[in-house]
Amino acid sequence: MAYDQVRCNCCTPKPPQHLSQVFGFPGHPKSLPMEIGLSFITNKGPSVPQIIKLLDWEDDTDHCDMVLERHMYILHELE
């Protein structure tokens, strides 16, 4: 996915292994990290400007990479 026209932040949550929670998401073949599953749920339905969108993600063995939309209030402060 290209992010040329989108302002975004990257996040890499690394919970300790014993605290790592997974989420069974309908339509996905395997369990997802809790952060990814909850992002799918919150971004479902009509768009709300106060909810940051998950643009892309990748699950690795010890962490997951998340590409998130930069919040409109942060954009306002940076300009």
Coordinates of N, CA and C in Angstrom, one line a residue:
M1 N 0.8 -1.2 0.0 CA 0.0 0.0 0.0 C 0.9 1.2 0.0
A2 N 0.6 2.2 -0.8 CA 1.4 3.4 -0.9 C 0.7 4.5 0.0
Y3 N 1.6 5.2 0.7 CA 1.1 6.2 1.6 C 1.5 7.6 1.2
D4 N 1.5 7.9 -0.1 CA 2.0 9.1 -0.6 C 1.1 10.3 -0.2
Q5 N -0.2 10.1 -0.3 CA -1.1 11.2 0.0 C -1.7 11.1 1.4
V6 N -1.2 10.2 2.2 CA -1.8 10.0 3.6 C -0.7 10.3 4.6
R7 N -1.1 11.1 5.6 CA -0.2 11.4 6.7 C -0.4 10.3 7.7
C8 N 0.6 9.6 8.1 CA 0.4 8.4 9.0 C 1.5 8.3 10.1
N9 N 1.2 7.6 11.1 CA 2.2 7.2 12.1 C 2.4 5.7 12.1
C10 N 3.6 5.3 12.5 CA 3.8 3.8 12.7 C 3.9 3.5 14.1
C11 N 3.4 2.4 14.5 CA 3.4 1.9 15.9 C 3.8 0.4 15.9
T12 N 4.7 0.1 16.9 CA 5.1 -1.3 17.0 C 4.9 -1.8 18.5
P13 N 3.7 -2.2 18.8 CA 3.5 -2.7 20.2 C 4.2 -4.0 20.4
K14 N 4.9 -4.1 21.5 CA 5.6 -5.4 21.8 C 5.3 -5.8 23.3
P15 N 4.1 -6.4 23.4 CA 3.8 -6.9 24.8 C 4.6 -8.0 25.2
P16 N 4.8 -8.2 26.5 CA 5.5 -9.4 27.0 C 4.7 -10.6 26.6
Q17 N 5.4 -11.7 26.3 CA 4.8 -12.9 25.7 C 3.7 -13.4 26.6
H18 N 3.8 -13.3 27.9 CA 2.8 -13.9 28.8 C 1.6 -12.9 28.9
L19 N 1.7 -11.7 28.4 CA 0.5 -10.8 28.4 C -0.1 -10.6 27.0
S20 N 0.6 -11.2 26.0 CA 0.1 -11.1 24.6 C -1.3 -11.8 24.5
Q21 N -2.3 -11.0 24.0 CA -3.6 -11.5 23.8 C -3.9 -11.6 22.3
V22 N -4.7 -12.6 22.0 CA -5.1 -12.7 20.6 C -6.6 -12.6 20.5
F23 N -7.0 -12.3 19.3 CA -8.4 -12.0 19.0 C -8.9 -12.8 17.8
G24 N -9.9 -13.6 17.9 CA -10.5 -14.4 16.8 C -11.4 -13.5 16.0
F25 N -11.0 -13.1 14.8 CA -11.8 -12.2 14.0 C -12.5 -13.0 12.9
P26 N -13.9 -12.9 12.8 CA -14.6 -13.6 11.8 C -14.1 -13.3 10.4
G27 N -13.9 -14.3 9.6 CA -13.4 -14.1 8.2 C -11.9 -14.1 8.0
H28 N -11.2 -14.1 9.2 CA -9.7 -14.2 9.1 C -9.2 -15.5 9.5
P29 N -8.3 -16.1 8.8 CA -8.0 -17.6 9.0 C -7.2 -17.8 10.3
K30 N -6.6 -16.8 10.9 CA -5.9 -17.1 12.2 C -6.2 -16.0 13.2
S31 N -5.8 -16.2 14.4 CA -6.1 -15.2 15.5 C -5.2 -14.0 15.2
L32 N -5.7 -12.9 15.6 CA -5.0 -11.6 15.4 C -4.5 -11.0 16.8
P33 N -3.5 -10.2 16.8 CA -3.1 -9.5 18.0 C -4.3 -8.7 18.4
M34 N -4.5 -8.5 19.7 CA -5.7 -7.7 20.2 C -5.7 -6.3 19.6
E35 N -4.6 -5.7 19.5 CA -4.6 -4.3 18.9 C -5.2 -4.3 17.5
I36 N -4.8 -5.3 16.7 CA -5.3 -5.3 15.3 C -6.8 -5.6 15.3
G37 N -7.2 -6.6 16.1 CA -8.7 -7.0 16.1 C -9.6 -5.9 16.6
L38 N -9.1 -5.2 17.6 CA -9.9 -4.0 18.1 C -10.0 -2.9 17.1
S39 N -8.9 -2.7 16.4 CA -8.8 -1.6 15.4 C -9.8 -2.0 14.2
F40 N -9.9 -3.2 13.9 CA -10.9 -3.7 12.8 C -12.3 -3.3 13.3
I41 N -12.6 -3.7 14.5 CA -14.0 -3.4 15.1 C -14.3 -1.9 15.1
T42 N -13.4 -1.1 15.6 CA -13.6 0.3 15.7 C -13.7 1.0 14.4
N43 N -13.1 0.5 13.4 CA -13.1 1.1 12.0 C -14.3 0.6 11.2
K44 N -15.1 -0.3 11.7 CA -16.2 -0.9 11.0 C -17.4 0.1 11.0
G45 N -18.1 0.2 10.0 CA -19.3 1.0 9.9 C -18.9 2.4 9.5
P46 N -19.8 3.4 9.8 CA -19.6 4.8 9.3 C -18.3 5.4 9.9
S47 N -17.6 6.2 9.1 CA -16.4 6.8 9.5 C -16.6 7.9 10.6
V48 N -15.8 7.9 11.6 CA -15.9 9.0 12.7 C -14.6 9.6 12.8
P49 N -14.5 11.0 12.7 CA -13.2 11.6 12.6 C -12.4 11.4 13.9
Q50 N -13.0 11.1 15.0 CA -12.3 10.9 16.3 C -11.6 9.6 16.4
I51 N -11.9 8.6 15.5 CA -11.3 7.3 15.6 C -10.2 7.2 14.6
I52 N -9.0 6.9 15.0 CA -7.8 6.8 14.1 C -8.0 5.5 13.3
K53 N -7.8 5.5 12.0 CA -7.9 4.4 11.2 C -6.6 3.6 11.1
L54 N -6.8 2.3 11.1 CA -5.7 1.4 10.8 C -5.5 1.2 9.3
L55 N -4.4 1.7 8.8 CA -4.2 1.7 7.3 C -3.6 0.4 6.8
D56 N -2.6 -0.2 7.6 CA -2.0 -1.4 7.2 C -1.4 -2.0 8.5
W57 N -1.0 -3.3 8.4 CA -0.4 -4.0 9.6 C 0.3 -5.2 9.1
E58 N 1.2 -5.7 9.9 CA 2.0 -6.9 9.7 C 2.3 -7.5 11.0
D59 N 1.9 -8.8 11.1 CA 2.2 -9.6 12.4 C 3.5 -10.3 12.3
D60 N 4.4 -10.1 13.2 CA 5.6 -10.9 13.3 C 5.6 -11.8 14.5
T61 N 6.7 -12.5 14.7 CA 6.7 -13.5 15.8 C 6.7 -12.8 17.2
D62 N 7.4 -11.7 17.3 CA 7.5 -11.1 18.6 C 6.9 -9.7 18.7
H63 N 6.3 -9.2 17.6 CA 5.7 -7.9 17.6 C 4.8 -7.7 16.4
C64 N 4.0 -6.7 16.4 CA 3.2 -6.4 15.2 C 3.4 -4.9 14.8
D65 N 3.5 -4.7 13.5 CA 3.7 -3.3 13.0 C 2.4 -2.8 12.5
M66 N 2.1 -1.6 13.0 CA 0.8 -1.0 12.6 C 1.0 0.4 12.0
V67 N 0.4 0.6 10.9 CA 0.4 1.9 10.2 C -0.9 2.6 10.5
L68 N -0.9 3.7 11.2 CA -2.1 4.4 11.6 C -2.2 5.7 11.0
E69 N -3.5 6.1 10.7 CA -3.8 7.5 10.3 C -3.3 8.5 11.4
R70 N -2.7 9.6 10.9 CA -2.4 10.6 11.9 C -3.7 11.4 12.3
H71 N -3.9 11.5 13.6 CA -5.1 12.2 14.0 C -5.2 13.6 13.6
M72 N -6.5 14.1 13.3 CA -6.7 15.4 12.8 C -6.2 16.5 13.7
Y73 N -6.3 16.3 15.0 CA -5.8 17.3 16.0 C -4.3 17.4 16.0
I74 N -3.6 16.3 15.8 CA -2.1 16.3 15.6 C -1.8 17.1 14.4
L75 N -2.5 16.8 13.3 CA -2.2 17.5 12.0 C -2.3 19.0 12.2
H76 N -3.4 19.4 12.9 CA -3.6 20.9 13.2 C -2.5 21.5 13.9
E77 N -2.0 20.8 15.0 CA -0.9 21.3 15.8 C 0.4 21.4 15.0
L78 N 0.7 20.5 14.0 CA 1.9 20.5 13.3 C 2.0 21.6 12.2
E79 N 0.8 22.0 11.7 CA 0.8 23.0 10.6 C 1.0 24.4 11.1

